[in-house]
Structure formats: C-alpha cells, structure tokens
Amino acid sequence: MLDVERLSRTFGGVYANRDVSLTVADGELRGVIGPNGAGKSTLFTMISGHLHAQSGRITLDGQHIDRLPPHRRAQLGVAIVFQGARLFPGMSVLANVAVGATSRTRAGAVSAALRLPRHRREEREIFADAHEALARVGLSEWADRDAEQLPLGQQRRLQLARALTASPKLLLLDEPASGLRANERRELSHLIRELHRDGMTIMLIEHDVSMVTSLADRITVLDLGEVIADGTPDEIRRDPRVIAAYLGKDAAA
Ligand SMILES: Nc1ncnc2c1ncn2[C@@H]1O[C@H](COP(=O)(O)OP(=O)(O)OP(=O)(O)O)[C@@H](O)[C@H]1O
C-alpha cells in the first residue's frame, strides 16, 4: 500500500531523514519509534505532503504521490493527525469535526455563498459524516459540547474523528497519546486497535514502547534520521542496535 524509498530531508545541512525506506502493507499497523529528534514527525509530514522531501520517492497503491500537494494526497486517502494538533476554539465538538470535512467539498465557495442545492446537500453529507465519525470514536453524546471543555483524552479522540471523516486508506497518527493519563491511553489504544481490526492501514508514532509493541504488527525504528531497525515487536525488542540507541538498559533487562 505504501512504499517509501530513500526519502531524505535536511534542515540547515543536518539530515532529519536520511535515505529512509519502508514498506507498509495493506491493513498493517506500523509503529514508528525513536529518540527525540530522530525524524519521526519529519517522515510523517513528508508522507502527508506538508513537508517536501529533497530526494526519494513515495508510492501509495502504485501511484507516485511525492509531487502532490497535501490536499491531493488527502483525496487519495492519506490522513494525518499532527502531534499536538489544536482544536478550533469556541466551536462545538461536532463543528470541529465538520470543519475538517469541509475541505473535501466539491461545490465551492460561490455555491456555498448562494446556498445552492448542491451546497446544501454537501452540508448535510458533511454533518452526517461528522456524526458517524463521532460515533466511531465514542463521542456522540458530547457532540454539542464546547470542544475545548473536553478532557484531553476526548480531545484526542475528536482529532481522530476529524481524520476519519475522510475515510482514509492510510492514517498517520503522530503521538496521539502524549500527555494522556493511563486510563485515557488505554481507551485510545483500544480505539486504534479497533480501527486496525476494521482493516485501516495505520502508522503510529509513540514514545511508550509497551503501547506500541502491544498494538503494532511491525515497528520501524529511527535514530538520527536513519532507519536502524524494522521488524516485528519481538524482533525490535531483541535488536541490539535498538536497545543501544533507544530502549536503554532497562528495556534490555
Ligand atoms: N521545521 C524545521 N526546521 C528546522 N529543523 C527541523 C524542523 N523540523 C524538524 N527539524 C529537525 O529535524 C530533526 C528531526 O525532527 P523530528 O521532529 O522529525 O523528530 P521526531 O523524531 O519527530 O522528534 P520528537 O520525538 O521530539 O517529536 C530534529 O533535529 C529537528 O530539530
């Protein structure tokens, strides 16, 4: 489904990603781990198109997408939840999800301003999609609440709902669990596992190694912008390079 070949990107002459290659199978849940500054977010934003790679190639279902802008990649099924993504302040939970969905409408601004039938139909579809996505993440009963009033765990699920309105083929989650309490983490893990079971292809950046090893089919480990290991959670746990670079002595014990 996703082929990343020798992707590179530098900032100020320093490699944030250097010849990063990986292949993600259809329906796979791929964990991406590595120390701070390893290049994980850089990799995700190059896949989503928000950051340009300086070299390398990205192929989604056989189609080269590396020259496409982010909205075209989104139309092809790539959705990203950014690290620390913000909510729209002063808006309800439902409106926050619906705003995410409006970027995909076809009717355009003129038709929206004139409230032409096509626009009204799209608006209905958007809100139907938003309701469905909220149900999917278990937030239906909070639809009319002010989004900012939600506890952090629910805010993260809201971000996920926003991404789901696009019915993505490939969902990129950049540290969705950071800052969450243990019970919120468990709920989010459960939700990610369900999406995976439903067949969605997911890439997940996560610092909590036990969370990522319990969820992922395979894990890619980055260090200083390079892939230092790629394998099943068991293989990763045993890999001496990973233990040395990332997991530390505790994990090796
Ligand atoms: N927009 C930018 N401008 C300059 N340097 C950047 C930029 N984005 C990333 N970098 C640098 O690229 C390297 C990789 O950063 P990146 O955010 O991809 O790492 P990460 O593995 O996601 O880190 P973290 O776990 O802390 O989120 C770091 O050295 C970072 O400082």
PDB file of C-alpha atoms and ligand atoms in Angstrom:
ATOM      1  CA  MET A   1       0.000   0.000   0.000  1.00  0.00           C
ATOM      2  CA  LEU A   2       2.739   2.493   0.982  1.00  0.00           C
ATOM      3  CA  ASP A   3       6.269   2.436  -0.342  1.00  0.00           C
ATOM      4  CA  VAL A   4       8.789   4.936   0.923  1.00  0.00           C
ATOM      5  CA  GLU A   5      12.089   4.785  -0.931  1.00  0.00           C
ATOM      6  CA  ARG A   6      15.211   6.554   0.188  1.00  0.00           C
ATOM      7  CA  LEU A   7      13.484   9.655   1.447  1.00  0.00           C
ATOM      8  CA  SER A   8      15.790  12.454   2.575  1.00  0.00           C
ATOM      9  CA  ARG A   9      15.328  15.873   4.084  1.00  0.00           C
ATOM     10  CA  THR A  10      17.820  18.224   5.698  1.00  0.00           C
ATOM     11  CA  PHE A  11      17.364  21.274   7.891  1.00  0.00           C
ATOM     12  CA  GLY A  12      20.305  23.639   7.888  1.00  0.00           C
ATOM     13  CA  GLY A  13      22.510  20.946   6.426  1.00  0.00           C
ATOM     14  CA  VAL A  14      21.605  18.371   9.076  1.00  0.00           C
ATOM     15  CA  TYR A  15      19.699  15.278   7.999  1.00  0.00           C
ATOM     16  CA  ALA A  16      16.269  14.989   9.635  1.00  0.00           C
ATOM     17  CA  ASN A  17      15.636  11.947   7.407  1.00  0.00           C
ATOM     18  CA  ARG A  18      18.371  10.211   5.503  1.00  0.00           C
ATOM     19  CA  ASP A  19      17.565   7.565   2.898  1.00  0.00           C
ATOM     20  CA  VAL A  20      14.537   6.389   4.845  1.00  0.00           C
ATOM     21  CA  SER A  21      12.888   3.386   3.211  1.00  0.00           C
ATOM     22  CA  LEU A  22       9.970   1.337   4.402  1.00  0.00           C
ATOM     23  CA  THR A  23       7.011  -0.584   3.050  1.00  0.00           C
ATOM     24  CA  VAL A  24       3.656  -0.748   4.805  1.00  0.00           C
ATOM     25  CA  ALA A  25       1.234  -3.495   3.807  1.00  0.00           C
ATOM     26  CA  ASP A  26      -2.472  -3.017   3.317  1.00  0.00           C
ATOM     27  CA  GLY A  27      -4.216  -3.196   6.695  1.00  0.00           C
ATOM     28  CA  GLU A  28      -0.990  -3.096   8.653  1.00  0.00           C
ATOM     29  CA  LEU A  29      -0.460  -1.158  11.859  1.00  0.00           C
ATOM     30  CA  ARG A  30       3.093   0.159  11.744  1.00  0.00           C
ATOM     31  CA  GLY A  31       4.687   1.595  14.818  1.00  0.00           C
ATOM     32  CA  VAL A  32       7.376   4.242  14.390  1.00  0.00           C
ATOM     33  CA  ILE A  33       9.672   4.827  17.339  1.00  0.00           C
ATOM     34  CA  GLY A  34      12.958   6.551  18.028  1.00  0.00           C
ATOM     35  CA  PRO A  35      14.528   9.069  20.398  1.00  0.00           C
ATOM     36  CA  ASN A  36      13.583  12.750  20.364  1.00  0.00           C
ATOM     37  CA  GLY A  37      14.645  14.381  17.119  1.00  0.00           C
ATOM     38  CA  ALA A  38      15.048  11.016  15.353  1.00  0.00           C
ATOM     39  CA  GLY A  39      12.998  12.267  12.409  1.00  0.00           C
ATOM     40  CA  LYS A  40       9.642  10.597  13.032  1.00  0.00           C
ATOM     41  CA  SER A  41       7.448  13.671  12.532  1.00  0.00           C
ATOM     42  CA  THR A  42       9.524  14.700   9.527  1.00  0.00           C
ATOM     43  CA  LEU A  43       8.810  11.321   7.931  1.00  0.00           C
ATOM     44  CA  PHE A  44       5.045  11.618   8.553  1.00  0.00           C
ATOM     45  CA  THR A  45       4.797  15.159   7.192  1.00  0.00           C
ATOM     46  CA  MET A  46       6.697  14.111   4.070  1.00  0.00           C
ATOM     47  CA  ILE A  47       4.211  11.271   3.562  1.00  0.00           C
ATOM     48  CA  SER A  48       1.239  13.616   4.058  1.00  0.00           C
ATOM     49  CA  GLY A  49       2.832  16.217   1.781  1.00  0.00           C
ATOM     50  CA  HIS A  50       3.040  19.022   4.331  1.00  0.00           C
ATOM     51  CA  LEU A  51       6.814  18.925   4.036  1.00  0.00           C
ATOM     52  CA  HIS A  52       8.733  18.307   0.832  1.00  0.00           C
ATOM     53  CA  ALA A  53      11.316  15.595   0.600  1.00  0.00           C
ATOM     54  CA  GLN A  54      14.545  16.674  -1.035  1.00  0.00           C
ATOM     55  CA  SER A  55      15.007  13.265  -2.573  1.00  0.00           C
ATOM     56  CA  GLY A  56      13.361   9.890  -2.612  1.00  0.00           C
ATOM     57  CA  ARG A  57      10.032   8.534  -3.666  1.00  0.00           C
ATOM     58  CA  ILE A  58       6.659   7.861  -2.031  1.00  0.00           C
ATOM     59  CA  THR A  59       4.214   5.476  -3.671  1.00  0.00           C
ATOM     60  CA  LEU A  60       0.649   4.888  -2.497  1.00  0.00           C
ATOM     61  CA  ASP A  61      -1.117   1.923  -4.064  1.00  0.00           C
ATOM     62  CA  GLY A  62       1.252   2.068  -7.011  1.00  0.00           C
ATOM     63  CA  GLN A  63       0.849   5.807  -7.594  1.00  0.00           C
ATOM     64  CA  HIS A  64       3.742   8.210  -7.070  1.00  0.00           C
ATOM     65  CA  ILE A  65       2.459  10.853  -4.696  1.00  0.00           C
ATOM     66  CA  ASP A  66       5.647  12.673  -3.771  1.00  0.00           C
ATOM     67  CA  ARG A  67       4.947  15.631  -6.068  1.00  0.00           C
ATOM     68  CA  LEU A  68       1.339  16.079  -4.985  1.00  0.00           C
ATOM     69  CA  PRO A  69       0.237  18.794  -2.549  1.00  0.00           C
ATOM     70  CA  PRO A  70      -1.266  17.707   0.788  1.00  0.00           C
ATOM     71  CA  HIS A  71      -4.919  18.111  -0.261  1.00  0.00           C
ATOM     72  CA  ARG A  72      -4.421  15.841  -3.279  1.00  0.00           C
ATOM     73  CA  ARG A  73      -2.805  13.208  -1.068  1.00  0.00           C
ATOM     74  CA  ALA A  74      -5.732  13.593   1.328  1.00  0.00           C
ATOM     75  CA  GLN A  75      -8.120  12.941  -1.550  1.00  0.00           C
ATOM     76  CA  LEU A  76      -6.159   9.786  -2.314  1.00  0.00           C
ATOM     77  CA  GLY A  77      -6.718   8.634   1.253  1.00  0.00           C
ATOM     78  CA  VAL A  78      -3.820   9.915   3.343  1.00  0.00           C
ATOM     79  CA  ALA A  79      -4.934  11.451   6.660  1.00  0.00           C
ATOM     80  CA  ILE A  80      -2.658  12.838   9.338  1.00  0.00           C
ATOM     81  CA  VAL A  81      -3.255  13.777  12.947  1.00  0.00           C
ATOM     82  CA  PHE A  82      -0.399  16.118  13.795  1.00  0.00           C
ATOM     83  CA  GLN A  83       1.479  15.997  17.046  1.00  0.00           C
ATOM     84  CA  GLY A  84      -0.224  18.399  19.455  1.00  0.00           C
ATOM     85  CA  ALA A  85      -2.967  19.212  16.924  1.00  0.00           C
ATOM     86  CA  ARG A  86      -5.192  22.068  18.083  1.00  0.00           C
ATOM     87  CA  LEU A  87      -8.954  22.302  18.197  1.00  0.00           C
ATOM     88  CA  PHE A  88     -10.940  25.202  16.793  1.00  0.00           C
ATOM     89  CA  PRO A  89     -11.677  27.298  19.854  1.00  0.00           C
ATOM     90  CA  GLY A  90     -15.230  28.340  20.652  1.00  0.00           C
ATOM     91  CA  MET A  91     -16.717  25.629  18.472  1.00  0.00           C
ATOM     92  CA  SER A  92     -18.687  22.542  19.372  1.00  0.00           C
ATOM     93  CA  VAL A  93     -17.314  19.043  19.135  1.00  0.00           C
ATOM     94  CA  LEU A  94     -19.486  18.373  16.078  1.00  0.00           C
ATOM     95  CA  ALA A  95     -18.448  21.616  14.361  1.00  0.00           C
ATOM     96  CA  ASN A  96     -14.791  20.799  14.956  1.00  0.00           C
ATOM     97  CA  VAL A  97     -15.205  17.520  13.119  1.00  0.00           C
ATOM     98  CA  ALA A  98     -17.341  19.047  10.364  1.00  0.00           C
ATOM     99  CA  VAL A  99     -14.787  21.780   9.670  1.00  0.00           C
ATOM    100  CA  GLY A 100     -12.248  19.057   8.974  1.00  0.00           C
ATOM    101  CA  ALA A 101     -14.638  17.527   6.465  1.00  0.00           C
ATOM    102  CA  THR A 102     -15.456  20.736   4.555  1.00  0.00           C
ATOM    103  CA  SER A 103     -12.032  20.760   2.942  1.00  0.00           C
ATOM    104  CA  ARG A 104     -13.233  17.875   0.783  1.00  0.00           C
ATOM    105  CA  THR A 105     -16.386  19.517  -0.587  1.00  0.00           C
ATOM    106  CA  ARG A 106     -16.717  19.986  -4.301  1.00  0.00           C
ATOM    107  CA  ALA A 107     -19.405  22.672  -4.514  1.00  0.00           C
ATOM    108  CA  GLY A 108     -17.021  25.572  -3.931  1.00  0.00           C
ATOM    109  CA  ALA A 109     -17.298  28.980  -2.336  1.00  0.00           C
ATOM    110  CA  VAL A 110     -19.781  30.547  -4.771  1.00  0.00           C
ATOM    111  CA  SER A 111     -22.252  27.760  -4.405  1.00  0.00           C
ATOM    112  CA  ALA A 112     -21.772  27.901  -0.622  1.00  0.00           C
ATOM    113  CA  ALA A 113     -22.388  31.664  -0.515  1.00  0.00           C
ATOM    114  CA  LEU A 114     -25.546  31.329  -2.578  1.00  0.00           C
ATOM    115  CA  ARG A 115     -26.588  28.258  -0.621  1.00  0.00           C
ATOM    116  CA  LEU A 116     -27.341  26.403  -3.835  1.00  0.00           C
ATOM    117  CA  PRO A 117     -28.950  22.954  -3.547  1.00  0.00           C
ATOM    118  CA  ARG A 118     -25.670  21.228  -4.221  1.00  0.00           C
ATOM    119  CA  HIS A 119     -24.067  23.067  -1.338  1.00  0.00           C
ATOM    120  CA  ARG A 120     -26.952  22.246   0.997  1.00  0.00           C
ATOM    121  CA  ARG A 121     -26.707  18.582   0.047  1.00  0.00           C
ATOM    122  CA  GLU A 122     -22.973  18.590   0.716  1.00  0.00           C
ATOM    123  CA  GLU A 123     -23.534  20.301   4.032  1.00  0.00           C
ATOM    124  CA  ARG A 124     -25.968  17.564   5.052  1.00  0.00           C
ATOM    125  CA  GLU A 125     -23.461  14.926   3.981  1.00  0.00           C
ATOM    126  CA  ILE A 126     -20.697  16.609   5.967  1.00  0.00           C
ATOM    127  CA  PHE A 127     -22.714  16.660   9.143  1.00  0.00           C
ATOM    128  CA  ALA A 128     -23.818  13.065   8.600  1.00  0.00           C
ATOM    129  CA  ASP A 129     -20.158  12.061   8.156  1.00  0.00           C
ATOM    130  CA  ALA A 130     -19.184  14.067  11.233  1.00  0.00           C
ATOM    131  CA  HIS A 131     -21.851  12.352  13.338  1.00  0.00           C
ATOM    132  CA  GLU A 132     -20.717   8.962  12.089  1.00  0.00           C
ATOM    133  CA  ALA A 133     -17.082   9.733  12.921  1.00  0.00           C
ATOM    134  CA  LEU A 134     -18.036  10.909  16.418  1.00  0.00           C
ATOM    135  CA  ALA A 135     -19.958   7.694  16.983  1.00  0.00           C
ATOM    136  CA  ARG A 136     -16.916   5.744  15.788  1.00  0.00           C
ATOM    137  CA  VAL A 137     -14.716   7.309  18.477  1.00  0.00           C
ATOM    138  CA  GLY A 138     -17.404   7.178  21.166  1.00  0.00           C
ATOM    139  CA  LEU A 139     -18.087  10.912  21.410  1.00  0.00           C
ATOM    140  CA  SER A 140     -21.674  11.124  20.132  1.00  0.00           C
ATOM    141  CA  GLU A 141     -23.085  12.247  23.430  1.00  0.00           C
ATOM    142  CA  TRP A 142     -20.638  15.173  23.543  1.00  0.00           C
ATOM    143  CA  ALA A 143     -21.429  16.458  20.034  1.00  0.00           C
ATOM    144  CA  ASP A 144     -22.869  19.791  21.210  1.00  0.00           C
ATOM    145  CA  ARG A 145     -20.289  20.489  23.909  1.00  0.00           C
ATOM    146  CA  ASP A 146     -17.652  23.146  23.545  1.00  0.00           C
ATOM    147  CA  ALA A 147     -14.715  21.138  22.205  1.00  0.00           C
ATOM    148  CA  GLU A 148     -12.200  22.904  24.424  1.00  0.00           C
ATOM    149  CA  GLN A 149     -14.078  21.796  27.536  1.00  0.00           C
ATOM    150  CA  LEU A 150     -13.401  18.134  26.805  1.00  0.00           C
ATOM    151  CA  PRO A 151     -10.773  16.299  28.834  1.00  0.00           C
ATOM    152  CA  LEU A 152      -7.540  15.775  26.889  1.00  0.00           C
ATOM    153  CA  GLY A 153      -8.262  12.112  26.162  1.00  0.00           C
ATOM    154  CA  GLN A 154     -11.536  13.012  24.483  1.00  0.00           C
ATOM    155  CA  GLN A 155      -9.913  15.880  22.602  1.00  0.00           C
ATOM    156  CA  ARG A 156      -7.513  13.368  21.092  1.00  0.00           C
ATOM    157  CA  ARG A 157     -10.404  11.148  20.069  1.00  0.00           C
ATOM    158  CA  LEU A 158     -12.003  14.198  18.499  1.00  0.00           C
ATOM    159  CA  GLN A 159      -8.858  14.754  16.423  1.00  0.00           C
ATOM    160  CA  LEU A 160      -9.114  11.154  15.335  1.00  0.00           C
ATOM    161  CA  ALA A 161     -12.784  11.626  14.384  1.00  0.00           C
ATOM    162  CA  ARG A 162     -11.799  14.590  12.252  1.00  0.00           C
ATOM    163  CA  ALA A 163      -9.309  12.433  10.355  1.00  0.00           C
ATOM    164  CA  LEU A 164     -11.853   9.624   9.992  1.00  0.00           C
ATOM    165  CA  THR A 165     -14.385  11.792   8.132  1.00  0.00           C
ATOM    166  CA  ALA A 166     -12.065  11.455   5.142  1.00  0.00           C
ATOM    167  CA  SER A 167     -12.417   7.617   5.255  1.00  0.00           C
ATOM    168  CA  PRO A 168      -8.647   7.374   4.989  1.00  0.00           C
ATOM    169  CA  LYS A 169      -6.781   4.470   3.474  1.00  0.00           C
ATOM    170  CA  LEU A 170      -3.700   5.428   5.425  1.00  0.00           C
ATOM    171  CA  LEU A 171      -3.978   7.089   8.815  1.00  0.00           C
ATOM    172  CA  LEU A 172      -0.853   8.771  10.226  1.00  0.00           C
ATOM    173  CA  LEU A 173      -1.004   9.334  13.986  1.00  0.00           C
ATOM    174  CA  ASP A 174       1.814  11.422  15.437  1.00  0.00           C
ATOM    175  CA  GLU A 175       1.994  10.729  19.165  1.00  0.00           C
ATOM    176  CA  PRO A 176      -1.754  10.748  19.772  1.00  0.00           C
ATOM    177  CA  ALA A 177      -1.288   9.515  23.333  1.00  0.00           C
ATOM    178  CA  SER A 178       1.264  12.053  24.526  1.00  0.00           C
ATOM    179  CA  GLY A 179       0.298  13.703  27.790  1.00  0.00           C
ATOM    180  CA  LEU A 180      -2.640  11.373  28.412  1.00  0.00           C
ATOM    181  CA  ARG A 181      -3.353   9.645  31.707  1.00  0.00           C
ATOM    182  CA  ALA A 182      -3.063   5.864  31.909  1.00  0.00           C
ATOM    183  CA  ASN A 183      -6.807   5.250  31.530  1.00  0.00           C
ATOM    184  CA  GLU A 184      -7.075   7.677  28.585  1.00  0.00           C
ATOM    185  CA  ARG A 185      -4.112   5.940  26.973  1.00  0.00           C
ATOM    186  CA  ARG A 186      -5.834   2.580  27.345  1.00  0.00           C
ATOM    187  CA  GLU A 187      -9.021   3.920  25.763  1.00  0.00           C
ATOM    188  CA  LEU A 188      -7.103   5.410  22.869  1.00  0.00           C
ATOM    189  CA  SER A 189      -5.141   2.179  22.363  1.00  0.00           C
ATOM    190  CA  HIS A 190      -8.402   0.288  22.318  1.00  0.00           C
ATOM    191  CA  LEU A 191      -9.821   2.631  19.672  1.00  0.00           C
ATOM    192  CA  ILE A 192      -6.696   2.392  17.498  1.00  0.00           C
ATOM    193  CA  ARG A 193      -6.818  -1.387  17.797  1.00  0.00           C
ATOM    194  CA  GLU A 194     -10.461  -1.376  16.659  1.00  0.00           C
ATOM    195  CA  LEU A 195      -9.685   0.784  13.625  1.00  0.00           C
ATOM    196  CA  HIS A 196      -6.873  -1.615  12.766  1.00  0.00           C
ATOM    197  CA  ARG A 197      -9.218  -4.591  13.152  1.00  0.00           C
ATOM    198  CA  ASP A 198     -11.641  -2.897  10.793  1.00  0.00           C
ATOM    199  CA  GLY A 199      -8.888  -3.013   8.179  1.00  0.00           C
ATOM    200  CA  MET A 200      -7.498   0.523   8.260  1.00  0.00           C
ATOM    201  CA  THR A 201      -3.792   0.920   7.499  1.00  0.00           C
ATOM    202  CA  ILE A 202      -2.255   2.945  10.311  1.00  0.00           C
ATOM    203  CA  MET A 203       1.153   4.378  11.089  1.00  0.00           C
ATOM    204  CA  LEU A 204       1.653   5.339  14.717  1.00  0.00           C
ATOM    205  CA  ILE A 205       4.412   7.367  16.314  1.00  0.00           C
ATOM    206  CA  GLU A 206       4.502   6.628  20.001  1.00  0.00           C
ATOM    207  CA  HIS A 207       7.061   7.083  22.752  1.00  0.00           C
ATOM    208  CA  ASP A 208       5.535   4.493  25.053  1.00  0.00           C
ATOM    209  CA  VAL A 209       7.250   1.364  23.805  1.00  0.00           C
ATOM    210  CA  SER A 210       4.905  -1.008  25.618  1.00  0.00           C
ATOM    211  CA  MET A 211       1.903   0.660  23.971  1.00  0.00           C
ATOM    212  CA  VAL A 212       3.408   0.488  20.502  1.00  0.00           C
ATOM    213  CA  THR A 213       4.630  -3.102  20.858  1.00  0.00           C
ATOM    214  CA  SER A 214       1.183  -4.181  22.031  1.00  0.00           C
ATOM    215  CA  LEU A 215      -0.528  -2.553  19.031  1.00  0.00           C
ATOM    216  CA  ALA A 216       1.816  -2.771  16.063  1.00  0.00           C
ATOM    217  CA  ASP A 217       2.269  -5.563  13.537  1.00  0.00           C
ATOM    218  CA  ARG A 218       5.690  -4.192  12.722  1.00  0.00           C
ATOM    219  CA  ILE A 219       7.845  -1.391  14.041  1.00  0.00           C
ATOM    220  CA  THR A 220      10.293   0.912  12.293  1.00  0.00           C
ATOM    221  CA  VAL A 221      12.975   2.437  14.479  1.00  0.00           C
ATOM    222  CA  LEU A 222      14.577   5.725  13.516  1.00  0.00           C
ATOM    223  CA  ASP A 223      17.689   7.207  15.043  1.00  0.00           C
ATOM    224  CA  LEU A 224      19.367  10.418  13.866  1.00  0.00           C
ATOM    225  CA  GLY A 225      17.209  10.408  10.746  1.00  0.00           C
ATOM    226  CA  GLU A 226      18.009   6.869   9.666  1.00  0.00           C
ATOM    227  CA  VAL A 227      16.144   3.573   9.897  1.00  0.00           C
ATOM    228  CA  ILE A 228      18.148   1.433  12.295  1.00  0.00           C
ATOM    229  CA  ALA A 229      15.677  -1.447  12.559  1.00  0.00           C
ATOM    230  CA  ASP A 230      12.443  -2.685  11.058  1.00  0.00           C
ATOM    231  CA  GLY A 231      10.667  -5.799  12.265  1.00  0.00           C
ATOM    232  CA  THR A 232       8.033  -7.386  14.454  1.00  0.00           C
ATOM    233  CA  PRO A 233       7.730  -6.103  18.027  1.00  0.00           C
ATOM    234  CA  ASP A 234       9.639  -9.179  19.258  1.00  0.00           C
ATOM    235  CA  GLU A 235      12.465  -8.642  16.791  1.00  0.00           C
ATOM    236  CA  ILE A 236      12.654  -4.969  17.737  1.00  0.00           C
ATOM    237  CA  ARG A 237      12.784  -5.723  21.455  1.00  0.00           C
ATOM    238  CA  ARG A 238      15.737  -8.059  20.893  1.00  0.00           C
ATOM    239  CA  ASP A 239      17.614  -5.893  18.385  1.00  0.00           C
ATOM    240  CA  PRO A 240      20.938  -4.812  19.914  1.00  0.00           C
ATOM    241  CA  ARG A 241      21.067  -1.572  17.890  1.00  0.00           C
ATOM    242  CA  VAL A 242      17.622  -0.611  19.121  1.00  0.00           C
ATOM    243  CA  ILE A 243      18.481  -1.421  22.706  1.00  0.00           C
ATOM    244  CA  ALA A 244      21.659   0.630  22.467  1.00  0.00           C
ATOM    245  CA  ALA A 245      20.116   3.600  20.677  1.00  0.00           C
ATOM    246  CA  TYR A 246      16.730   3.820  22.175  1.00  0.00           C
ATOM    247  CA  LEU A 247      15.355   1.360  24.618  1.00  0.00           C
ATOM    248  CA  GLY A 248      18.224   1.688  27.079  1.00  0.00           C
ATOM    249  CA  LYS A 249      19.492  -0.734  29.666  1.00  0.00           C
ATOM    250  CA  ASP A 250      16.133  -1.084  31.412  1.00  0.00           C
ATOM    251  CA  ALA A 251      14.458  -2.490  28.332  1.00  0.00           C
ATOM    252  CA  ALA A 252      17.284  -4.926  27.731  1.00  0.00           C
ATOM    253  CA  ALA A 253      16.883  -6.376  31.203  1.00  0.00           C
TER     254      ALA A 253
HETATM  255  N1  LIG B   1      10.883  22.876  10.527  1.00  0.00           N
HETATM  256  C1  LIG B   1      12.093  22.544  10.996  1.00  0.00           C
HETATM  257  N2  LIG B   1      13.119  23.419  10.954  1.00  0.00           N
HETATM  258  C2  LIG B   1      14.335  23.082  11.394  1.00  0.00           C
HETATM  259  N3  LIG B   1      14.649  21.884  11.904  1.00  0.00           N
HETATM  260  C3  LIG B   1      13.672  20.972  11.977  1.00  0.00           C
HETATM  261  C4  LIG B   1      12.339  21.242  11.530  1.00  0.00           C
HETATM  262  N4  LIG B   1      11.587  20.134  11.725  1.00  0.00           N
HETATM  263  C5  LIG B   1      12.397  19.220  12.265  1.00  0.00           C
HETATM  264  N5  LIG B   1      13.646  19.706  12.417  1.00  0.00           N
HETATM  265  C6  LIG B   1      14.810  18.981  12.958  1.00  0.00           C
HETATM  266  O1  LIG B   1      14.841  17.714  12.342  1.00  0.00           O
HETATM  267  C7  LIG B   1      15.167  16.686  13.269  1.00  0.00           C
HETATM  268  C8  LIG B   1      14.058  15.654  13.306  1.00  0.00           C
HETATM  269  O2  LIG B   1      12.902  16.233  13.910  1.00  0.00           O
HETATM  270  P1  LIG B   1      11.511  15.463  14.041  1.00  0.00           P
HETATM  271  O3  LIG B   1      10.545  16.408  14.655  1.00  0.00           O
HETATM  272  O4  LIG B   1      11.157  14.843  12.756  1.00  0.00           O
HETATM  273  O5  LIG B   1      11.883  14.320  15.079  1.00  0.00           O
HETATM  274  P2  LIG B   1      10.942  13.402  15.954  1.00  0.00           P
HETATM  275  O6  LIG B   1      11.554  12.055  15.921  1.00  0.00           O
HETATM  276  O7  LIG B   1       9.539  13.527  15.493  1.00  0.00           O
HETATM  277  O8  LIG B   1      11.120  14.044  17.395  1.00  0.00           O
HETATM  278  P3  LIG B   1      10.125  14.089  18.667  1.00  0.00           P
HETATM  279  O9  LIG B   1      10.068  12.702  19.204  1.00  0.00           O
HETATM  280  O10 LIG B   1      10.835  15.025  19.596  1.00  0.00           O
HETATM  281  O11 LIG B   1       8.811  14.602  18.191  1.00  0.00           O
HETATM  282  C9  LIG B   1      15.400  17.377  14.596  1.00  0.00           C
HETATM  283  O12 LIG B   1      16.777  17.601  14.743  1.00  0.00           O
HETATM  284  C10 LIG B   1      14.671  18.694  14.443  1.00  0.00           C
HETATM  285  O13 LIG B   1      15.254  19.702  15.210  1.00  0.00           O
END
